[in-house]
Tab-separated table of C-alpha atoms and ligand atoms in Angstrom:
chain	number	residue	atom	x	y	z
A	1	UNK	CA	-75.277	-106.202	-83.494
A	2	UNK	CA	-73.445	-107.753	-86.633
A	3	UNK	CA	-74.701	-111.229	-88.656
A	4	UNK	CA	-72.039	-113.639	-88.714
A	5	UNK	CA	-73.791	-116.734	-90.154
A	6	UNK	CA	-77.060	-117.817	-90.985
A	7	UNK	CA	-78.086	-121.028	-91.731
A	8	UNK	CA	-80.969	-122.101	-94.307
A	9	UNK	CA	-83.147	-125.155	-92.804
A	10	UNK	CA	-85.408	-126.854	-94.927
A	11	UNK	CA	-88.174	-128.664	-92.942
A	12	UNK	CA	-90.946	-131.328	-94.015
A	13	UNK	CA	-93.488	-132.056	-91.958
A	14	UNK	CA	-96.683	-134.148	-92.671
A	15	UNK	CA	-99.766	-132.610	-91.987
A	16	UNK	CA	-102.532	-134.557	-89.275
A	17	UNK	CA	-105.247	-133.815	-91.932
A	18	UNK	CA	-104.645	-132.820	-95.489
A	19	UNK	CA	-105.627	-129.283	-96.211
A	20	UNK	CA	-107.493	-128.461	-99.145
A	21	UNK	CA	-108.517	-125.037	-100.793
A	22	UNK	CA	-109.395	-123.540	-104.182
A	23	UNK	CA	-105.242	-123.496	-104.697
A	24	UNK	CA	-105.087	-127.244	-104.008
A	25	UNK	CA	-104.378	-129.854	-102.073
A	26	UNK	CA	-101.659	-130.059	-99.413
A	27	UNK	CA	-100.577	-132.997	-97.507
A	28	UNK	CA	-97.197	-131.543	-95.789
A	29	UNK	CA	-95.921	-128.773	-94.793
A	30	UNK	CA	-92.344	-127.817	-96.611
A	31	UNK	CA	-91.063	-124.835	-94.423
A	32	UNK	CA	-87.885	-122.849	-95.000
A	33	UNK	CA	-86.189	-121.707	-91.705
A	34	UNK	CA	-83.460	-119.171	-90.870
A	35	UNK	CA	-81.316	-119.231	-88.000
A	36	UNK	CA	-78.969	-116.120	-87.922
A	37	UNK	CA	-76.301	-116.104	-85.829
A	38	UNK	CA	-74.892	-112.326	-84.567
A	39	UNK	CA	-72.619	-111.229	-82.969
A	40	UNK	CA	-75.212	-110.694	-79.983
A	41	UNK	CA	-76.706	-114.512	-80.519
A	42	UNK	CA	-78.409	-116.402	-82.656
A	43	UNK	CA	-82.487	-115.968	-83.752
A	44	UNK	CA	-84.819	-117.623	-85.940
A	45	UNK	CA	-86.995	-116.692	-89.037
A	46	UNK	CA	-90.125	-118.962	-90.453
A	47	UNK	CA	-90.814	-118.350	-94.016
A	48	UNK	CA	-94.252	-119.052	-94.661
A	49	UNK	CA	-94.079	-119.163	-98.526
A	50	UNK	CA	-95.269	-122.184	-99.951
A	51	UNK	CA	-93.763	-124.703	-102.227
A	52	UNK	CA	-95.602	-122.843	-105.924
A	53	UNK	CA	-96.886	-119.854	-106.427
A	54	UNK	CA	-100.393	-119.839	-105.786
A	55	UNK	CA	-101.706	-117.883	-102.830
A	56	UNK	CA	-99.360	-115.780	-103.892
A	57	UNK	CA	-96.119	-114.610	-106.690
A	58	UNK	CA	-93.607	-116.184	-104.344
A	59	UNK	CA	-92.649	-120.288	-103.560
A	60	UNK	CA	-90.368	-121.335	-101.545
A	61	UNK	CA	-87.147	-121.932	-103.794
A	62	UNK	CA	-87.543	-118.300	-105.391
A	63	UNK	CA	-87.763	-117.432	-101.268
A	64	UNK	CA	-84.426	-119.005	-100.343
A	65	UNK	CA	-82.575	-117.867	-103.591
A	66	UNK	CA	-83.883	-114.164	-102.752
A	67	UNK	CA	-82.754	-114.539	-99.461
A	68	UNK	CA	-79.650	-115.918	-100.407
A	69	UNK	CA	-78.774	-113.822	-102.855
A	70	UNK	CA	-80.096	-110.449	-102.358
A	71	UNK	CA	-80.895	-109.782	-98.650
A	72	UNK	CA	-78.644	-111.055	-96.681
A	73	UNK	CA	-75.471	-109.235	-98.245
A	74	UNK	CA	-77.665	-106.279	-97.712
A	75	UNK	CA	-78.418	-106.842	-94.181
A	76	UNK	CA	-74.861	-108.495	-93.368
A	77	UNK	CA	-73.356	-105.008	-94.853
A	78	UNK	CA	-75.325	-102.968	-91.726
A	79	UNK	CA	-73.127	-102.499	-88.636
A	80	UNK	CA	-75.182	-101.033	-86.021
A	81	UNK	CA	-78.255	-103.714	-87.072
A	82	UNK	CA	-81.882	-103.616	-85.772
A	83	UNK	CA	-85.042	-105.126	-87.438
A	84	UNK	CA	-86.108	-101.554	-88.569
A	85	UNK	CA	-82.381	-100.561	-90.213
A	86	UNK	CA	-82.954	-104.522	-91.235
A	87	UNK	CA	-85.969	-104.067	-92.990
A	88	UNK	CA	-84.718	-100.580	-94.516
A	89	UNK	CA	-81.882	-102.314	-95.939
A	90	UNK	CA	-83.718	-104.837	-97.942
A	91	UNK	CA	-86.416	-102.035	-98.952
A	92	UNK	CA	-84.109	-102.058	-101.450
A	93	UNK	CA	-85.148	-104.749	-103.497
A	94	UNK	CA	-88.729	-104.653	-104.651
A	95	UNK	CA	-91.513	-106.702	-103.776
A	96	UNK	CA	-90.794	-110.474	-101.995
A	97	UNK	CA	-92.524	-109.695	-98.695
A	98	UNK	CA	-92.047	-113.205	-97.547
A	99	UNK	CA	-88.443	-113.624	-97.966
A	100	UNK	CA	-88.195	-110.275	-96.224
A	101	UNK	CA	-90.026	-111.281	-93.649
A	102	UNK	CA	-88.248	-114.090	-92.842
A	103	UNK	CA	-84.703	-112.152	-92.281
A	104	UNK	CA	-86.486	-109.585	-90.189
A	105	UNK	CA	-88.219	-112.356	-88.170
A	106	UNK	CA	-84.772	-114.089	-87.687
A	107	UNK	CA	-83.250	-110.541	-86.870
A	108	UNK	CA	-85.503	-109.640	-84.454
A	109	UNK	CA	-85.782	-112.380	-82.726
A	110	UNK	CA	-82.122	-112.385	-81.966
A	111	UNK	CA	-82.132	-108.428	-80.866
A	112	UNK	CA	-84.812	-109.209	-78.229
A	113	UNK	CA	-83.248	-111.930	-77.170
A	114	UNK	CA	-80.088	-110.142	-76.597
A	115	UNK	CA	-81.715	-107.218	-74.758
A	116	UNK	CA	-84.404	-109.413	-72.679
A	117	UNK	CA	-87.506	-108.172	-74.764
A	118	UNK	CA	-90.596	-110.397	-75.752
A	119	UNK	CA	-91.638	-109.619	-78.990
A	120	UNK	CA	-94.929	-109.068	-77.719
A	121	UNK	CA	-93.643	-106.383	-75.652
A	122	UNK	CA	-91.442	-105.226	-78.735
A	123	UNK	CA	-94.907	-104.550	-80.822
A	124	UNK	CA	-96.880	-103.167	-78.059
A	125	UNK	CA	-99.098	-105.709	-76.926
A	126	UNK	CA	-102.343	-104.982	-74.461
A	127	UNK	CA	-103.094	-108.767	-74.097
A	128	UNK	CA	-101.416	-111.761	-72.772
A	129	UNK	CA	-103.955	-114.203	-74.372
A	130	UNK	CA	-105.558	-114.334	-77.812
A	131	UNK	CA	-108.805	-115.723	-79.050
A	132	UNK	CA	-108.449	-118.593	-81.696
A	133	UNK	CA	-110.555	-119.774	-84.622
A	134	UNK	CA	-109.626	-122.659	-87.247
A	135	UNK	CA	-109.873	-122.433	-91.092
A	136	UNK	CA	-111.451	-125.924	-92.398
A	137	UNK	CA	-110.269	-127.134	-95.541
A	138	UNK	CA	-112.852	-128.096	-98.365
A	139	UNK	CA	-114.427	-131.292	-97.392
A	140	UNK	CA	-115.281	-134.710	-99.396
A	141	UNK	CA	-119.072	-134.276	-98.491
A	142	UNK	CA	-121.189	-131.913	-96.070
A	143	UNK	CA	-121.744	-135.209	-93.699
A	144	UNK	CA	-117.553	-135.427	-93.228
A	145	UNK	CA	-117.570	-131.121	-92.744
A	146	UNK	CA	-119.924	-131.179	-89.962
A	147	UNK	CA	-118.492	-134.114	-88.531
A	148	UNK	CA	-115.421	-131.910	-88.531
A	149	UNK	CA	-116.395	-128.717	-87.323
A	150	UNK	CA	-118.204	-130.342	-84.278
A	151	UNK	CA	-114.693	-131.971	-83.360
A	152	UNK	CA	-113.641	-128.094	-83.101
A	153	UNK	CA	-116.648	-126.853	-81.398
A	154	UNK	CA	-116.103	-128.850	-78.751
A	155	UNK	CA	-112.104	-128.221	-78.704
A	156	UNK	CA	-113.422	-124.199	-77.826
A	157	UNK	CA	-112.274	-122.366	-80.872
A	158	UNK	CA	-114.046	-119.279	-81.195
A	159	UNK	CA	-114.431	-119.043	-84.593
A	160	UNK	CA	-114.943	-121.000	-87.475
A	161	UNK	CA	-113.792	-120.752	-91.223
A	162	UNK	CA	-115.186	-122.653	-93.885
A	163	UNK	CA	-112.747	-122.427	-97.394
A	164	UNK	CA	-114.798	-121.998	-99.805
A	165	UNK	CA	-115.002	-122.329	-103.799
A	166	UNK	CA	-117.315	-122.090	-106.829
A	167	UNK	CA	-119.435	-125.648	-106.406
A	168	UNK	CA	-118.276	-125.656	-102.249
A	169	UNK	CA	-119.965	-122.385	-100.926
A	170	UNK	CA	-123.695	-122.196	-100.260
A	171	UNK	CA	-124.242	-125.598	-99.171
A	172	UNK	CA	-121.359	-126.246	-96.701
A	173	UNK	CA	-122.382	-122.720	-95.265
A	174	UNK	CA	-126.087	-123.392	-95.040
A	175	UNK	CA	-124.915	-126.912	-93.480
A	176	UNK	CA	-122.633	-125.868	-90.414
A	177	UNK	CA	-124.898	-122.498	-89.356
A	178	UNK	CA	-128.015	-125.046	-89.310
A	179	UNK	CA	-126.312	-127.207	-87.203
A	180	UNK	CA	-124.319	-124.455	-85.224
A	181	UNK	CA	-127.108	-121.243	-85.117
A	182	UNK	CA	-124.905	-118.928	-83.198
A	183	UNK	CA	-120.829	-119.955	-83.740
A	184	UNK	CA	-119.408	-117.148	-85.398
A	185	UNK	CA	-118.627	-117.962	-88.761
A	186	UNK	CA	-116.325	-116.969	-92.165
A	187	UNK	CA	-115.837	-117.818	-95.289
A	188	UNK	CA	-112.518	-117.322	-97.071
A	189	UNK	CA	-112.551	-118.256	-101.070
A	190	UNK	CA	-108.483	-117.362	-101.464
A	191	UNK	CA	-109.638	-115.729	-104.846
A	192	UNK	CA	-111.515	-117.684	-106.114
A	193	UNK	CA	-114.197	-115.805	-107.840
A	194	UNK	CA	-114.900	-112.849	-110.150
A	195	UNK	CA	-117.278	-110.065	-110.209
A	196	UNK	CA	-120.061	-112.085	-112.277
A	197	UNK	CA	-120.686	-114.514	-109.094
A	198	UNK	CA	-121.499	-111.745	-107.284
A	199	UNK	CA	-125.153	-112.629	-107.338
A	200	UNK	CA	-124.385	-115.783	-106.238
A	201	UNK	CA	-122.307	-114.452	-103.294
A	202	UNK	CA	-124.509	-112.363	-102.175
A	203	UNK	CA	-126.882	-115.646	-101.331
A	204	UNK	CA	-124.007	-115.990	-98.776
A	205	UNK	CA	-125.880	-112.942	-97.073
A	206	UNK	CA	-128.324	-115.403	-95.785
A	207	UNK	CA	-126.124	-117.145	-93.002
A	208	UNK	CA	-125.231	-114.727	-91.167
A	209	UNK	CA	-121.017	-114.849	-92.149
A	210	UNK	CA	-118.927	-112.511	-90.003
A	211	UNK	CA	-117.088	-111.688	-93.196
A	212	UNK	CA	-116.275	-112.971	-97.059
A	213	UNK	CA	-112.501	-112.711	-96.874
A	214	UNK	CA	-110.973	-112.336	-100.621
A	215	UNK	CA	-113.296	-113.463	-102.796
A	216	UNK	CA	-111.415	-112.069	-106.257
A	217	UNK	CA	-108.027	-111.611	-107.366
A	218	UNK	CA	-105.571	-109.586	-105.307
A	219	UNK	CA	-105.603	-107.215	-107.925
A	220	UNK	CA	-109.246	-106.558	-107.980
A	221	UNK	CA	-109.239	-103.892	-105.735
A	222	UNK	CA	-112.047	-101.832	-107.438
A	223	UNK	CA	-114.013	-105.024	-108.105
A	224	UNK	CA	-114.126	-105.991	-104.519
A	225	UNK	CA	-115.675	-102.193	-103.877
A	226	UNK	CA	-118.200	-102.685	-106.615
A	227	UNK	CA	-119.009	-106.290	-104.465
A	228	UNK	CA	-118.505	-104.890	-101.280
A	229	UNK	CA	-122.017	-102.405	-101.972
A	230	UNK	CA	-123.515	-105.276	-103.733
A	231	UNK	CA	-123.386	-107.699	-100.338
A	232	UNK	CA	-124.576	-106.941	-96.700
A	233	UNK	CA	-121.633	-109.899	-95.613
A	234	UNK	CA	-118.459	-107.764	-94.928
A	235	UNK	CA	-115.584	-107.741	-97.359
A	236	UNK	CA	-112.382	-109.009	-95.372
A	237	UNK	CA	-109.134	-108.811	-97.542
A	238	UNK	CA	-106.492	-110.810	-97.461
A	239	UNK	CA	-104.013	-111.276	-100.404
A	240	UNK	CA	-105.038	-107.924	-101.596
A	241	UNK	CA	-102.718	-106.362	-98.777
A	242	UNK	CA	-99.509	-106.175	-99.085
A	243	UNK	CA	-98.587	-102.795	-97.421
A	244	UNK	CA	-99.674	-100.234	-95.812
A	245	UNK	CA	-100.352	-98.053	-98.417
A	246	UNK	CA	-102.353	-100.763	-99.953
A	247	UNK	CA	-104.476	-101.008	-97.298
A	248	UNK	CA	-105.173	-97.189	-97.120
A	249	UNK	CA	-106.153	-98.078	-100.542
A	250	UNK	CA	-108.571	-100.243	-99.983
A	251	UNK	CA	-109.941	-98.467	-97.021
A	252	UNK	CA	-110.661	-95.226	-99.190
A	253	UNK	CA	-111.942	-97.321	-102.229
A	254	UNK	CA	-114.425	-99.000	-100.189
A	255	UNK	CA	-113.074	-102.401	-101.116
A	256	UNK	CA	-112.803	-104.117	-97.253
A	257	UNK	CA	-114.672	-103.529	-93.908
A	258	UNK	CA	-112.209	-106.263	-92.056
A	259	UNK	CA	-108.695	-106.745	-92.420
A	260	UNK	CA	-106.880	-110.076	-92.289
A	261	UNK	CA	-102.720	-109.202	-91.695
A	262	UNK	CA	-99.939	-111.563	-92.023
A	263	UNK	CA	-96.616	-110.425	-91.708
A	264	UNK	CA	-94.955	-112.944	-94.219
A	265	UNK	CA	-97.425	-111.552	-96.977
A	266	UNK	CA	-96.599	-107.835	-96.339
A	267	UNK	CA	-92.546	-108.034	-95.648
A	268	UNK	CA	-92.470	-108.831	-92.273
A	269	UNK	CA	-93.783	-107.636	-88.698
A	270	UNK	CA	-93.011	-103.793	-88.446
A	271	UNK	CA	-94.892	-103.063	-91.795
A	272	UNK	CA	-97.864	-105.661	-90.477
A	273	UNK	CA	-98.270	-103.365	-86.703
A	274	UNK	CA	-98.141	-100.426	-89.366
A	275	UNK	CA	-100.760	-101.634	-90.853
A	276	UNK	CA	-102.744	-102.240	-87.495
A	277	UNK	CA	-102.170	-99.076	-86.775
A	278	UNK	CA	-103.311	-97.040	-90.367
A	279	UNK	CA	-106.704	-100.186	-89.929
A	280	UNK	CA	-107.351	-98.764	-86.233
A	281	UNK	CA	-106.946	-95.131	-87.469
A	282	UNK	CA	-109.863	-95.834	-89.793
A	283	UNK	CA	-111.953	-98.132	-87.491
A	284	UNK	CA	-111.472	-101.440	-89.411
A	285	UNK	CA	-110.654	-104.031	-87.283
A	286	UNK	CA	-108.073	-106.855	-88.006
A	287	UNK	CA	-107.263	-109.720	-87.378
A	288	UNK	CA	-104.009	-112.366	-87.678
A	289	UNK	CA	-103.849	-114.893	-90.365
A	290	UNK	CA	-101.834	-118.022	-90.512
A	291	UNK	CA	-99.921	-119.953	-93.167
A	292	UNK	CA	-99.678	-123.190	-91.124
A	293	UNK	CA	-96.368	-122.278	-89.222
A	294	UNK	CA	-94.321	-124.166	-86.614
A	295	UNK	CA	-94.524	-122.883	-83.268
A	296	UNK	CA	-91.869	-120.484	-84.358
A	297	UNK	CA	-94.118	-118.772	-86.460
A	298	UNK	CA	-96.928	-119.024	-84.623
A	299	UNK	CA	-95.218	-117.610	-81.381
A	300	UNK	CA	-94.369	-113.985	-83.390
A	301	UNK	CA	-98.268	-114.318	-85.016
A	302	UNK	CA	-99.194	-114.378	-81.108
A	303	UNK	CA	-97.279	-111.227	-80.133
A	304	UNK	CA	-98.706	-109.335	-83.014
A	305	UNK	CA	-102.495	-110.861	-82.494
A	306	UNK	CA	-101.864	-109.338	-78.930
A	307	UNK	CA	-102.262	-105.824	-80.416
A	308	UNK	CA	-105.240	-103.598	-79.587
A	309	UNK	CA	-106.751	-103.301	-83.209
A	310	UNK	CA	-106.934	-107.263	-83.570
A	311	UNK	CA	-110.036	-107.765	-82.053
A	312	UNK	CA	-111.392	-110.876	-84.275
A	313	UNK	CA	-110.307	-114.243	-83.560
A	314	UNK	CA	-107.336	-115.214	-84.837
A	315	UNK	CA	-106.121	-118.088	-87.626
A	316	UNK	CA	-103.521	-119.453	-84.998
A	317	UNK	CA	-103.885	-122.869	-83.741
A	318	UNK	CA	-102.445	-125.122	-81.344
A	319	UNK	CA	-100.007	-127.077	-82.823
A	320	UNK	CA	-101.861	-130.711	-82.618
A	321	UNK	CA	-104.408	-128.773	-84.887
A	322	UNK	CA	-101.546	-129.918	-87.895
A	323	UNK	CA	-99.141	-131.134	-86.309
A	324	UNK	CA	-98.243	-134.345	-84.388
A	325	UNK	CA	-94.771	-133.312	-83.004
A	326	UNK	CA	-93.858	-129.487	-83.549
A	327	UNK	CA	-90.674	-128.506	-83.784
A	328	UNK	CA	-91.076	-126.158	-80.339
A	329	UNK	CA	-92.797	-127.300	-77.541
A	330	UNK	CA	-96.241	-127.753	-78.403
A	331	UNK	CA	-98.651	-124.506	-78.346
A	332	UNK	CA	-101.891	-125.114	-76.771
A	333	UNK	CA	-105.234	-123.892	-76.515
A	334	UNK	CA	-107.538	-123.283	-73.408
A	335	UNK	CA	-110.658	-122.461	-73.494
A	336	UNK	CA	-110.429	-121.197	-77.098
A	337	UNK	CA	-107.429	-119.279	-76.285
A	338	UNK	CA	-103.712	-119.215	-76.341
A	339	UNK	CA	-101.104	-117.479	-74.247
A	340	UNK	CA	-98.983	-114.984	-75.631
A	341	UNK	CA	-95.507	-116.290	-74.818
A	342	UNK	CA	-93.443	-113.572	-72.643
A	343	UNK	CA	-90.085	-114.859	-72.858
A	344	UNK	CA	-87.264	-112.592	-74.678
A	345	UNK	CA	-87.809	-112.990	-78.104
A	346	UNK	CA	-89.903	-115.664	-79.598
A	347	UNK	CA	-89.743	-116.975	-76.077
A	348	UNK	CA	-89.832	-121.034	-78.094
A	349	UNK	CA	-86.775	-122.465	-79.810
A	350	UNK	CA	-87.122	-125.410	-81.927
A	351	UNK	CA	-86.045	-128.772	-79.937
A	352	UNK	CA	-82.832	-129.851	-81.409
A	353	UNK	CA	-83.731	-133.393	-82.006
A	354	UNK	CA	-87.421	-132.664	-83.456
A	355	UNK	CA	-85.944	-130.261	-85.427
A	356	UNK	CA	-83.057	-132.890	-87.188
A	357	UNK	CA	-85.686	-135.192	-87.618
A	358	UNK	CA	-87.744	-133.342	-89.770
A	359	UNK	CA	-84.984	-131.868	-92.154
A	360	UNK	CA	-84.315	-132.632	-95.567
A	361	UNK	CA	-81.696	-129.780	-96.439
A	362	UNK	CA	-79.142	-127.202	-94.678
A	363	UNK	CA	-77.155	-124.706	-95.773
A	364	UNK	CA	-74.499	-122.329	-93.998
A	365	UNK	CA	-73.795	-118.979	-95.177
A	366	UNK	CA	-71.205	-117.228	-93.391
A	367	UNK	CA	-69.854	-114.563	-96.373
A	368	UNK	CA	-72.127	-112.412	-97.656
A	369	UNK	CA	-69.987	-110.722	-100.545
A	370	UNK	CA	-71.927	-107.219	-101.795
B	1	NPQ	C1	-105.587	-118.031	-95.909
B	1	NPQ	N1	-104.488	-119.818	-94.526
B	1	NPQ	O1	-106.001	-117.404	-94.973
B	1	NPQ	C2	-104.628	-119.193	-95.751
B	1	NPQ	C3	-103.943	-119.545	-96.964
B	1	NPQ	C4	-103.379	-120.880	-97.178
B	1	NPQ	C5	-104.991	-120.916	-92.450
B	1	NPQ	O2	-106.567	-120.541	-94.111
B	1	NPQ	C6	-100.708	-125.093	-97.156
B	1	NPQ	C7	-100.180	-124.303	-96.159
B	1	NPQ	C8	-101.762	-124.652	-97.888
B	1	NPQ	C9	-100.699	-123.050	-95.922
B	1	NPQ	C10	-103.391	-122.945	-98.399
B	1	NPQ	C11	-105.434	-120.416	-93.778
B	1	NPQ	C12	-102.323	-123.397	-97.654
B	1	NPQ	C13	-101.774	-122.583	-96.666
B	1	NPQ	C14	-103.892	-121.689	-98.150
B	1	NPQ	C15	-102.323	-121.332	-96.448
B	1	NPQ	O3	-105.902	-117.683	-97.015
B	2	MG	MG1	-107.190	-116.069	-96.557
């Protein structure tokens, strides 16, 4: 398999509810796609990098110029291509998981489809259905967040997690387990503490949370150790994983009990099932996060929730969860769950039409000088 051309799809779509967290606000969603086109057929890449730098170093712009610029003469130059000799040939450039992620996405999409694979199948999944929670946003007042989480009670997610921030944590918790004694619940503070609140976190331990997922800075690795033995609440980490190696890092420090893995933040889906696999080795289990994706997206976070090791609920959500119109057939949820698609590849393509409608920018590449 050869590329030939790729194209570069910028996407806006308005969000149902506006989603707010200690980064900010967020009323749309701007999404960079990547349709390559091989000599074996076409597939398609998601990047879930946002428009600034906040959740994490990279933004969407820096994304597409990487991508532009860097990876795909590297990846156009291999002959004999696969998403492993893919992802090998961008290990050359340091660092920009997400960008990376998004070529290997696109690349593997298009070798299962040409050899009749699911990419559930491709990354070894054991289920064909996978339990879904939803992250709520921080809320104008406790009366409008329990309004809101008994809306997704009743829809049958299995979870529920509550974004939290310094002035939005101890009352919006206390508020939905009163009113919900037994839903499993989270917390997830993207960062947004440091290792003085950790007597005030620890209050947290009151409620019974499932997990604290990254309450400091991804570069706080010892810091979340030191809070880790100073709360009964589990540490989960989430922007502090980038790799692998990181997380056999923060296994052996002590810094995490739970592991949140999304492929876009550690350079795509081979290195994410690697780190399922170094997680399960250790007995920390994992589970898939989400960065608002189209069904695209969501449809490779499906195959990889499908793995053994991720045995939490999972950030994916039916598409009417953000979306009015998706630009795939709509995912949907039953009974708290949704199907793993078992079509080759993805097994979803965007709907030509939708698709148009929602985009404000393309751009063909079809040299890739080195
Ligand atoms: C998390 N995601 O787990 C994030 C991060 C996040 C589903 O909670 C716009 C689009 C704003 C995606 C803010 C969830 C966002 C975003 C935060 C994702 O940390
Ligand atoms: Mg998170």
């Amino acid at each position: 398999m050869k590329f030939e051309r790729v194209e570069l799809r910028r996407i806006d779509m308005p969000l149902r509810t506006p989603f707010r967290t200690s980064l900010g606000l967020e009323l749309r969603r701007d999404i960079l796609l990547l349709r390559a086109e091989t000599s074996e057929g076409h597939g398609w890449g998601e990047c879930v990098a946002l428009p600034e730098p906040g959740y994490c170093e990279e933004y969407l712009d820096g994304c597409a110029d990487v991508i532009k610029r860097f990876l795909l003469p590297l990846v156009a130059a291999v002959d004999d291509l696969t998403p492993a000799k893919a992802a090998a040939a961008m290990a050359a450039v340091p660092g920009n998981p997400m960008a990376k992620a998004t070529v290997e996405m696109a690349v593997t999409d298009a070798w299962l489809r040409a050899n009749g694979t699911s990419y559930a199948d491709h990354l070894g999944a054991v289920r064909d259905a996978v339990d879904c929670g939803v992250s709520v946003g921080i809320a104008d007042s406790l009366d409008e967040l329990v309004d809101e989480v008994s809306a997704y009670v009743d829809e049958g997610y299995r979870r529920i997690k509550l974004k939290i921030e310094p002035g939005w944590d101890l009352a919006p918790v206390r508020a939905i387990r009163e009113r919900f004694p037994t839903v499993a619940l989270q917390a997830d503070a993207n960062a947004a503490y440091t290792l003085a609140d950790a007597r005030h976190l620890a209050a947290l331990d009151a409620f019974d949370l499932v997990m604290l997922e990254q309450p400091l800075s991804a570069a706080d690795l010892r810091d979340h150790a030191t809070l880790a033995r100073m709360l009964r609440t589990p540490i989960c980490l989430d922007e502090s994983i980038t790799s692998a190696r990181s997380a056999v890092d923060a296994i052996a420090l002590g810094a995490c009990a739970v592991v949140n893995i999304k492929a876009g933040r550690v350079g795509g889906y081979l290195e994410a099932r690697r780190i399922h696999d170094v997680c399960t080795a250790h007995s920390i289990p994992v589970w898939c996060g989400g960065m608002l994706e189209t069904g695209l997206g969501q449809a490779a976070n499906l195959a990889l929730a499908s793995l053994p090791g991720f045995t939490l609920p999972a950030d994916i959500a039916p598409s009417e969860r953000y979306f009015t119109t998706d630009v795939t057939q709509p995912i949907t949820m039953h009974d708290g769950r949704i199907a793993v698609p078992d079509a080759p590849g993805l097994g979803l393509e965007p709907i030509p039409d939708v698709l148009e409608g929602y985009t404000t920018n393309v751009e063909v590449l079809s040299r890739f000088p080195t």
